[in-house]
mmCIF file of C-alpha atoms and ligand atoms in Angstrom:
data_model
loop_
_atom_site.group_PDB
_atom_site.id
_atom_site.type_symbol
_atom_site.label_atom_id
_atom_site.label_comp_id
_atom_site.label_asym_id
_atom_site.label_seq_id
_atom_site.Cartn_x
_atom_site.Cartn_y
_atom_site.Cartn_z
ATOM 1 C CA MET I 1128 0.000 0.000 0.000
ATOM 2 C CA ARG I 1129 1.342 3.459 -0.878
ATOM 3 C CA ARG I 1130 2.049 5.713 2.046
ATOM 4 C CA ILE I 1131 2.439 9.447 2.632
ATOM 5 C CA ILE I 1132 5.349 10.155 4.975
ATOM 6 C CA VAL I 1133 5.729 13.661 6.386
ATOM 7 C CA ILE I 1134 9.120 14.733 7.768
ATOM 8 C CA THR I 1135 9.034 17.921 9.810
ATOM 9 C CA GLY I 1136 11.002 19.695 12.555
ATOM 10 C CA THR I 1137 12.907 22.861 13.433
ATOM 11 C CA PRO I 1138 15.099 24.415 10.692
ATOM 12 C CA GLY I 1139 18.498 22.682 10.680
ATOM 13 C CA SER I 1140 17.282 19.570 12.517
ATOM 14 C CA GLY I 1141 18.203 17.345 9.557
ATOM 15 C CA LYS I 1142 14.892 16.882 7.698
ATOM 16 C CA THR I 1143 16.256 17.136 4.158
ATOM 17 C CA THR I 1144 19.229 14.863 4.924
ATOM 18 C CA ILE I 1145 17.002 12.220 6.522
ATOM 19 C CA ALA I 1146 14.266 12.496 3.873
ATOM 20 C CA LYS I 1147 16.879 11.894 1.126
ATOM 21 C CA ARG I 1148 18.174 8.776 2.921
ATOM 22 C CA LEU I 1149 14.618 7.532 3.334
ATOM 23 C CA HIS I 1150 13.954 8.231 -0.344
ATOM 24 C CA SER I 1151 17.005 6.102 -1.305
ATOM 25 C CA SER I 1152 15.791 3.272 0.941
ATOM 26 C CA LEU I 1153 12.209 3.255 -0.345
ATOM 27 C CA LYS I 1154 12.254 2.050 -3.944
ATOM 28 C CA GLY I 1155 9.855 3.915 -6.226
ATOM 29 C CA SER I 1156 9.236 6.650 -3.663
ATOM 30 C CA LYS I 1157 8.786 10.312 -4.523
ATOM 31 C CA LEU I 1158 10.528 13.070 -2.557
ATOM 32 C CA ILE I 1159 8.738 16.401 -2.224
ATOM 33 C CA SER I 1160 10.394 19.417 -0.586
ATOM 34 C CA ALA I 1161 7.975 22.044 0.719
ATOM 35 C CA ASN I 1162 10.682 24.733 0.347
ATOM 36 C CA GLU I 1163 11.222 23.819 -3.311
ATOM 37 C CA VAL I 1164 7.484 23.824 -4.049
ATOM 38 C CA LEU I 1165 7.162 27.202 -2.289
ATOM 39 C CA SER I 1166 9.856 28.893 -4.337
ATOM 40 C CA LYS I 1167 9.171 27.128 -7.651
ATOM 41 C CA LYS I 1168 5.460 28.001 -7.557
ATOM 42 C CA GLY I 1169 5.937 31.339 -5.760
ATOM 43 C CA LEU I 1170 3.335 30.522 -3.115
ATOM 44 C CA PHE I 1171 3.863 33.613 -0.952
ATOM 45 C CA SER I 1172 1.150 35.806 0.493
ATOM 46 C CA SER I 1173 3.150 38.805 1.748
ATOM 47 C CA ILE I 1174 6.515 40.138 2.912
ATOM 48 C CA SER I 1175 7.091 40.347 6.680
ATOM 49 C CA LYS I 1176 8.540 43.382 8.524
ATOM 50 C CA ASP I 1177 12.058 41.906 8.389
ATOM 51 C CA GLY I 1178 11.785 41.400 4.618
ATOM 52 C CA ALA I 1179 11.144 37.636 4.676
ATOM 53 C CA LYS I 1180 8.597 36.159 2.293
ATOM 54 C CA VAL I 1181 5.554 34.745 4.085
ATOM 55 C CA ALA I 1182 4.204 31.437 2.787
ATOM 56 C CA ASN I 1183 0.620 31.209 1.617
ATOM 57 C CA MET I 1184 -0.160 28.203 3.803
ATOM 58 C CA LYS I 1185 -3.461 27.308 2.160
ATOM 59 C CA ALA I 1186 -1.946 27.341 -1.336
ATOM 60 C CA LEU I 1187 1.075 25.352 -0.122
ATOM 61 C CA TRP I 1188 -1.150 22.806 1.611
ATOM 62 C CA ARG I 1189 -3.236 22.394 -1.562
ATOM 63 C CA GLU I 1190 -0.153 21.894 -3.745
ATOM 64 C CA LEU I 1191 1.606 19.478 -1.350
ATOM 65 C CA SER I 1192 -1.588 17.453 -0.824
ATOM 66 C CA LYS I 1193 -2.009 17.148 -4.599
ATOM 67 C CA GLU I 1194 1.620 16.115 -5.213
ATOM 68 C CA ALA I 1195 1.717 13.702 -2.258
ATOM 69 C CA SER I 1196 -1.401 11.839 -3.330
ATOM 70 C CA SER I 1197 -0.464 11.459 -6.998
ATOM 71 C CA GLY I 1198 1.584 8.578 -8.404
ATOM 72 C CA HIS I 1199 1.875 4.967 -7.336
ATOM 73 C CA GLY I 1200 4.750 4.703 -4.836
ATOM 74 C CA ASP I 1201 5.277 6.159 -1.364
ATOM 75 C CA SER I 1202 5.485 9.949 -1.069
ATOM 76 C CA ILE I 1203 7.926 11.618 1.313
ATOM 77 C CA VAL I 1204 7.076 15.269 1.992
ATOM 78 C CA GLU I 1205 9.561 17.304 4.003
ATOM 79 C CA GLY I 1206 9.685 20.793 5.483
ATOM 80 C CA HIS I 1207 9.188 22.586 8.778
ATOM 81 C CA LEU I 1208 5.880 24.127 7.602
ATOM 82 C CA LEU I 1209 4.409 20.612 7.317
ATOM 83 C CA SER I 1210 3.860 20.603 11.096
ATOM 84 C CA GLU I 1211 1.365 23.429 10.689
ATOM 85 C CA MET I 1212 -0.885 21.694 8.190
ATOM 86 C CA ARG I 1213 -2.547 18.332 7.833
ATOM 87 C CA ILE I 1214 -1.776 16.182 4.808
ATOM 88 C CA LYS I 1215 -4.613 13.661 4.708
ATOM 89 C CA GLY I 1216 -3.621 10.071 5.482
ATOM 90 C CA ALA I 1217 0.008 10.929 6.268
ATOM 91 C CA THR I 1218 2.204 9.508 9.000
ATOM 92 C CA ALA I 1219 4.265 12.362 10.455
ATOM 93 C CA PHE I 1220 7.788 12.257 11.866
ATOM 94 C CA VAL I 1221 9.159 15.186 13.867
ATOM 95 C CA ILE I 1222 12.966 15.270 13.700
ATOM 96 C CA ARG I 1223 14.477 16.471 16.989
ATOM 97 C CA GLU I 1224 18.028 17.667 17.542
ATOM 98 C CA HIS I 1225 20.116 18.523 20.598
ATOM 99 C CA LEU I 1226 20.258 22.279 21.113
ATOM 100 C CA GLY I 1227 24.069 22.461 21.078
ATOM 101 C CA VAL I 1228 24.252 20.681 17.697
ATOM 102 C CA LEU I 1229 21.444 22.815 16.278
ATOM 103 C CA ARG I 1230 23.142 26.026 17.400
ATOM 104 C CA GLY I 1231 26.373 24.963 15.656
ATOM 105 C CA ARG I 1232 24.503 24.258 12.399
ATOM 106 C CA LEU I 1233 22.571 27.535 12.475
ATOM 107 C CA GLU I 1234 25.738 29.533 13.275
ATOM 108 C CA LYS I 1235 27.445 27.865 10.332
ATOM 109 C CA ARG I 1236 24.609 29.125 8.122
ATOM 110 C CA GLY I 1237 25.377 32.658 9.313
ATOM 111 C CA TYR I 1238 21.911 33.245 10.793
ATOM 112 C CA PRO I 1239 21.601 36.380 12.955
ATOM 113 C CA MET I 1240 21.629 35.841 16.741
ATOM 114 C CA GLN I 1241 17.894 36.577 17.046
ATOM 115 C CA LYS I 1242 17.000 33.929 14.461
ATOM 116 C CA ILE I 1243 19.283 31.331 16.106
ATOM 117 C CA SER I 1244 17.805 32.076 19.497
ATOM 118 C CA ASP I 1245 14.210 31.853 18.131
ATOM 119 C CA ASN I 1246 14.956 28.458 16.601
ATOM 120 C CA LEU I 1247 16.664 27.109 19.738
ATOM 121 C CA ILE I 1248 13.700 28.158 21.854
ATOM 122 C CA SER I 1249 11.273 26.578 19.348
ATOM 123 C CA GLU I 1250 13.239 23.325 19.507
ATOM 124 C CA ALA I 1251 13.413 23.398 23.332
ATOM 125 C CA LEU I 1252 9.641 23.961 23.530
ATOM 126 C CA ASP I 1253 9.011 21.393 20.786
ATOM 127 C CA TYR I 1254 6.966 23.867 18.766
ATOM 128 C CA CYS I 1255 6.825 21.601 15.672
ATOM 129 C CA GLY I 1256 5.909 18.551 17.761
ATOM 130 C CA ALA I 1257 3.073 20.416 19.486
ATOM 131 C CA HIS I 1258 1.563 21.256 16.090
ATOM 132 C CA ALA I 1259 2.324 17.929 14.400
ATOM 133 C CA PHE I 1260 0.759 15.868 17.186
ATOM 134 C CA SER I 1261 -2.453 17.854 16.909
ATOM 135 C CA ASN I 1262 -2.514 17.776 13.096
ATOM 136 C CA TYR I 1263 -1.573 14.168 12.345
ATOM 137 C CA ARG I 1264 -3.375 11.142 13.684
ATOM 138 C CA ARG I 1265 -0.169 9.069 13.374
ATOM 139 C CA CYS I 1266 2.801 11.047 14.671
ATOM 140 C CA PHE I 1267 6.250 10.141 15.984
ATOM 141 C CA GLU I 1268 9.284 12.001 17.271
ATOM 142 C CA VAL I 1269 12.686 10.709 16.154
ATOM 143 C CA MET I 1270 16.100 11.949 17.236
ATOM 144 C CA SER I 1271 18.191 13.222 14.303
ATOM 145 C CA GLY I 1272 21.326 11.288 13.440
ATOM 146 C CA ARG I 1273 22.932 8.824 11.087
ATOM 147 C CA ASN I 1274 20.305 6.132 11.734
ATOM 148 C CA ALA I 1275 17.180 8.292 11.918
ATOM 149 C CA HIS I 1276 15.941 7.030 8.527
ATOM 150 C CA LEU I 1277 16.324 3.415 9.744
ATOM 151 C CA LYS I 1278 14.287 4.228 12.860
ATOM 152 C CA ILE I 1279 11.583 5.735 10.608
ATOM 153 C CA LEU I 1280 11.546 2.612 8.422
ATOM 154 C CA GLU I 1281 11.240 0.459 11.542
ATOM 155 C CA ILE I 1282 8.279 2.494 12.847
ATOM 156 C CA LEU I 1283 6.584 2.388 9.420
ATOM 157 C CA GLY I 1284 6.749 -1.401 9.612
ATOM 158 C CA THR I 1285 4.723 -1.463 12.847
ATOM 159 C CA LYS I 1286 1.134 -0.637 13.708
ATOM 160 C CA ALA I 1287 2.224 1.860 16.391
ATOM 161 C CA GLN I 1288 0.026 4.942 16.419
ATOM 162 C CA ASN I 1289 2.148 7.516 18.295
ATOM 163 C CA SER I 1290 5.443 7.965 20.089
ATOM 164 C CA THR I 1291 6.041 9.934 23.263
ATOM 165 C CA ARG I 1292 7.468 13.460 22.923
ATOM 166 C CA ILE I 1293 11.240 13.888 23.299
ATOM 167 C CA GLU I 1294 12.145 16.235 26.152
ATOM 168 C CA LEU I 1295 14.934 18.741 25.328
ATOM 169 C CA LEU I 1296 13.828 21.717 27.433
ATOM 170 C CA GLU I 1297 16.507 21.133 30.062
ATOM 171 C CA GLU I 1298 19.169 21.861 27.406
ATOM 172 C CA LEU I 1299 17.923 25.436 26.936
ATOM 173 C CA MET I 1300 19.387 27.258 29.940
ATOM 174 C CA PRO I 1301 22.999 26.010 29.525
ATOM 175 C CA MET I 1302 22.800 27.258 25.896
ATOM 176 C CA PHE I 1303 22.519 30.799 27.246
ATOM 177 C CA GLY I 1304 25.210 30.382 29.913
ATOM 178 C CA GLY I 1305 22.579 29.636 32.563
ATOM 179 C CA ASP I 1306 21.464 33.286 32.429
ATOM 180 C CA PRO I 1307 17.775 33.665 31.481
ATOM 181 C CA ASP I 1308 18.309 37.421 30.807
ATOM 182 C CA SER I 1309 20.720 36.603 27.982
ATOM 183 C CA ILE I 1310 18.006 34.822 25.986
ATOM 184 C CA VAL I 1311 17.088 37.132 23.111
ATOM 185 C CA LEU I 1312 13.305 37.262 22.873
HETATM 186 N N1 ATP S 2008 22.794 13.042 10.905
HETATM 187 C C1 ATP S 2008 23.561 14.072 10.652
HETATM 188 N N2 ATP S 2008 24.859 14.062 11.012
HETATM 189 C C2 ATP S 2008 25.638 15.123 10.758
HETATM 190 N N3 ATP S 2008 25.224 16.217 10.123
HETATM 191 C C3 ATP S 2008 23.952 16.278 9.745
HETATM 192 C C4 ATP S 2008 23.052 15.208 9.986
HETATM 193 N N4 ATP S 2008 21.846 15.537 9.498
HETATM 194 C C5 ATP S 2008 22.011 16.778 8.977
HETATM 195 N N5 ATP S 2008 23.257 17.193 9.113
HETATM 196 C C6 ATP S 2008 23.803 18.478 8.664
HETATM 197 O O1 ATP S 2008 23.069 19.520 9.246
HETATM 198 C C7 ATP S 2008 22.773 20.536 8.307
HETATM 199 C C8 ATP S 2008 21.294 20.733 8.233
HETATM 200 O O2 ATP S 2008 20.698 19.560 7.711
HETATM 201 P P1 ATP S 2008 19.421 19.638 6.776
HETATM 202 O O3 ATP S 2008 19.649 20.602 5.671
HETATM 203 O O4 ATP S 2008 19.080 18.240 6.440
HETATM 204 O O5 ATP S 2008 18.373 20.260 7.807
HETATM 205 P P2 ATP S 2008 16.865 20.690 7.526
HETATM 206 O O6 ATP S 2008 16.098 20.278 8.732
HETATM 207 O O7 ATP S 2008 16.403 20.185 6.216
HETATM 208 O O8 ATP S 2008 16.992 22.281 7.497
HETATM 209 P P3 ATP S 2008 15.934 23.330 6.830
HETATM 210 O O9 ATP S 2008 14.705 23.349 7.688
HETATM 211 O O10 ATP S 2008 16.641 24.649 6.918
HETATM 212 O O11 ATP S 2008 15.676 22.885 5.447
HETATM 213 C C9 ATP S 2008 23.403 20.085 6.981
HETATM 214 O O12 ATP S 2008 24.617 20.752 6.836
HETATM 215 C C10 ATP S 2008 23.621 18.603 7.155
HETATM 216 O O13 ATP S 2008 24.771 18.169 6.485
HETATM 217 MG MG1 MG S 2009 15.772 21.196 4.518
#
């Protein structure tokens, strides 16, 4: 039976890397990147105060739903915005990453301090997980890493309905030197 597999999580958590490995492991599968669909089809509704393009979520949802449900093999749809929508019939995986690792990746990308701090706080509070668990009937959290795609394949082979949430909140304070005032909000 063909499946729709959603891979979501905080920016930099490893979604694209893991989705590509999963795609290589699942013969005949189709890989759909929400970011690619967004920019290729220009599905933006406005420009935010800081100059970033704002996704038209309804248009993106319509396009991703259409692409995910066409064809014969499994569809893998990846992107952080996937947590904030519901692709019908999909099993969702939220990729989690340790805050120290995530900070290193986001710094390497040259993100401004405010953006790094926003993303670290989102990961600590499991923002994507909170949304994904309410949007998807079948939802699992998986730690990022070399074997994350194997863990996903293992879960897909079971009848399990949900996983527990992964707790990373305790990693937040040491990230900011133990000083809550240094967190940029
Ligand atoms: N398991 C891993 N081990 C080591 N490095 C990794 C791993 N997974 C991802 N990375 C590295 O982390 C960076 C971010 O990974 P990736 O682009 O897959 O994240 P993403 O969640 O898709 O980010 P975005 O939301 O911005 O698209 C990349 O440089 C990638 O090489
Ligand atoms: Mg990506």
